[in-house]
Every structure is written in C-alpha cells, then in structure tokens.
Coordinates of C-alpha atoms and ligand atoms in Angstrom, one line a residue:
M19 CA 0.0 0.0 0.0
S20 CA 1.4 3.4 -1.0
P21 CA 1.6 6.1 1.7
K22 CA -0.9 8.2 -0.3
H23 CA -3.4 5.3 -0.1
A24 CA -3.1 4.7 3.6
A25 CA -3.9 8.3 4.2
A26 CA -7.1 8.1 2.2
V27 CA -8.2 4.9 4.3
I28 CA -7.6 6.7 7.6
T29 CA -9.6 9.7 6.5
I30 CA -12.7 7.6 5.6
A31 CA -12.4 5.7 8.8
A32 CA -12.6 8.8 10.8
F33 CA -15.5 10.1 8.8
A34 CA -17.5 6.9 9.4
C35 CA -16.9 7.2 13.2
A36 CA -18.0 10.7 13.5
I37 CA -21.5 10.0 12.0
P38 CA -23.6 7.5 13.9
A39 CA -26.0 5.5 11.8
F40 CA -28.9 5.9 14.3
A41 CA -29.9 8.3 17.0
D42 CA -28.3 7.2 20.2
V43 CA -31.2 7.1 22.6
T44 CA -30.9 6.8 26.4
I45 CA -33.8 6.0 28.9
N46 CA -33.2 6.8 32.5
D47 CA -35.5 6.3 35.7
A48 CA -38.2 4.4 33.8
W49 CA -41.1 3.3 36.2
V50 CA -44.7 2.3 35.9
R51 CA -47.5 3.0 38.7
G52 CA -48.5 -0.1 40.5
T53 CA -52.2 -1.2 40.3
L54 CA -54.9 -2.5 42.5
A55 CA -56.6 -5.8 41.7
G56 CA -58.8 -5.5 38.7
Q57 CA -57.3 -2.3 37.6
K58 CA -56.7 -2.5 33.9
V59 CA -54.9 0.9 33.1
T60 CA -51.7 2.5 34.4
S61 CA -49.2 5.0 33.5
A62 CA -45.3 4.9 32.7
F63 CA -42.8 7.6 33.3
M64 CA -39.2 8.0 32.3
Q65 CA -36.5 10.5 31.0
I66 CA -35.8 10.0 27.3
A67 CA -32.7 11.7 25.9
S68 CA -31.1 11.3 22.3
T69 CA -28.0 12.5 20.7
T70 CA -29.9 13.6 17.6
D71 CA -33.4 14.8 16.9
T72 CA -35.9 11.8 17.0
A73 CA -39.4 11.0 18.1
L74 CA -41.0 8.3 20.2
I75 CA -43.8 6.9 18.1
D76 CA -44.8 3.6 19.6
A77 CA -44.4 1.4 22.7
S78 CA -45.4 -2.0 23.6
S79 CA -45.1 -4.5 26.4
P80 CA -46.0 -8.1 27.2
S81 CA -47.7 -6.7 30.4
A82 CA -50.4 -4.7 28.4
K83 CA -52.4 -5.1 25.3
F84 CA -51.5 -1.8 24.1
I85 CA -49.8 1.5 24.9
E86 CA -50.6 4.9 24.1
I87 CA -48.5 8.1 24.2
H88 CA -50.3 10.9 26.0
E89 CA -50.0 14.7 26.5
M90 CA -51.6 16.9 29.2
T91 CA -53.5 19.9 27.9
K92 CA -55.5 22.5 29.7
E93 CA -59.1 22.9 28.4
G94 CA -61.3 25.4 30.0
G95 CA -59.1 25.2 33.1
V96 CA -59.4 21.5 33.4
M97 CA -56.4 19.3 32.6
K98 CA -57.2 16.7 30.0
M99 CA -55.0 14.0 28.4
K100 CA -55.1 13.0 24.9
A101 CA -53.2 10.4 22.9
I102 CA -50.6 11.6 20.5
D103 CA -48.9 9.9 17.5
R104 CA -45.4 11.0 18.1
L105 CA -43.4 12.7 21.0
P106 CA -40.6 14.7 19.5
I107 CA -37.3 14.2 21.4
P108 CA -34.7 17.0 20.5
G109 CA -31.1 16.0 20.1
G110 CA -29.1 16.9 23.4
R111 CA -32.1 17.8 25.4
A112 CA -33.8 15.2 27.6
V113 CA -37.7 14.9 27.7
E114 CA -39.1 14.0 31.0
L115 CA -42.5 12.0 31.2
T116 CA -44.2 12.9 34.3
S117 CA -47.6 12.7 35.8
G118 CA -48.3 16.2 35.0
G119 CA -47.0 16.3 31.4
Y120 CA -46.2 13.6 28.7
H121 CA -46.6 10.0 29.9
M122 CA -47.4 6.7 28.3
M123 CA -50.6 4.7 29.3
L124 CA -50.8 0.9 29.4
F125 CA -54.1 -0.5 28.6
E126 CA -55.7 -3.8 29.3
L127 CA -53.1 -5.1 31.8
K128 CA -52.8 -8.7 31.9
A129 CA -52.2 -8.8 35.7
P130 CA -52.0 -6.4 38.6
L131 CA -48.5 -4.7 38.9
N132 CA -47.0 -4.7 42.3
A133 CA -44.3 -2.5 43.6
G134 CA -40.8 -4.0 42.8
E135 CA -41.9 -6.0 39.7
V136 CA -40.5 -5.1 36.4
V137 CA -42.4 -4.2 33.2
P138 CA -40.4 -4.9 30.1
M139 CA -41.2 -2.2 27.5
K140 CA -40.2 -1.9 23.8
L141 CA -39.9 1.7 22.5
T142 CA -40.0 2.6 19.0
F143 CA -38.3 5.9 17.6
E144 CA -38.3 7.4 14.3
D145 CA -35.5 10.0 13.3
K146 CA -36.0 12.7 10.7
S147 CA -35.0 10.6 7.8
G148 CA -37.8 8.1 8.8
K149 CA -35.3 5.5 10.0
R150 CA -36.9 3.4 12.9
S151 CA -35.1 1.9 15.9
T152 CA -36.3 0.1 19.0
V153 CA -35.0 0.4 22.5
D154 CA -35.8 -2.1 25.3
V155 CA -36.5 -0.8 28.8
N156 CA -37.2 -2.5 32.1
A157 CA -39.6 -0.2 34.0
T158 CA -39.8 -0.7 37.8
V159 CA -43.1 -0.8 39.4
R160 CA -43.6 1.8 42.0
P161 CA -46.2 1.9 44.7
L162 CA -49.7 3.3 43.6
T163 CA -49.4 6.4 45.6
T164 CA -46.0 7.6 44.0
G165 CA -46.4 11.1 42.8
A166 CA -44.4 13.4 40.7
A167 CA -42.8 14.9 43.9
P168 CA -39.5 13.4 45.1
P169 CA -39.8 10.7 47.8
P170 CA -39.9 12.0 51.3
K171 CA -36.6 12.1 53.3
H172 CA -36.1 9.6 56.2
Ligands
CU289 CU1 -52.9 9.4 30.0

C-alpha cells in the first residue's frame, strides 16, 4: 500500500466514526405506577434523551395489550389528556415524562402490577429521515401512591 493510499483510508475511517447510523437514545429512571387488583390501566414515566433529533412513535409491553403516548392539555381550566402519534425528542435535550405532562398509558393489563416488579417495554423511535429503531426498557413498578414529587426524606 502506498503512503498516499493509507492516508485516504484513515480519513474515511474517521469520517465513518463521526456520524452514527442511528440516533443514540438513552432512557433513565423508567417506572410504572402500581395497580390494584382489577385495575386495567396504568401510566409509565421516564426520561428520554437522544444524541440527535428523533421522536417516540410507539411502545409495547408483554404486560399490556397496548400502550398510548399521552400529553396533558388544559381545556377550560381543566387538565385533560389525549393520545398523540409522536413525541418529539430534540437532540441533546432530555424529555421527561411525568404525571403532569407527557406520559405513556398501558391499557388492558394482563395482571396487577405490584411494587418492585419489572415491566419490560419496547419503545420505537423514528428519526427525521424516517429511520426506525427500538429500545428495550425495564420499567420498575412503584407503589400506587407515588407522585411526581421526590420521595420524602427519612
Ligand atoms: Cu394518559
């Protein structure tokens, strides 16, 4: 290999490393609100961050028949929630799913969810070019009464 050729190869390799093929999505602090016997619906919360612009477009779990992405809106002074098709995740800025804002809802639960159990979830993301990727998350079940506020200090 001539020295000239070697330089060209190195340049191409560096270029390939600088541009990731997919948005790099990180999920933190994923949890699901525990349920009472007979309760068929609950909510899921987490922080979602991505290195590049992407959007959460779907979620599924073996624990629920289907999952919707919801947003809270104020209508006539009353907070209401509605399902949305996609939740934009801007690159470099984490989006927090909380009980007062965006969240996911799990419908037709197969069994009651008790604190400490784990709910596996598969999240589907779609970037601006339409490329889809999935991220597996293990959400921890927290007690039914867990709110948005931090836990009390002991
Ligand atoms: Cu909801």
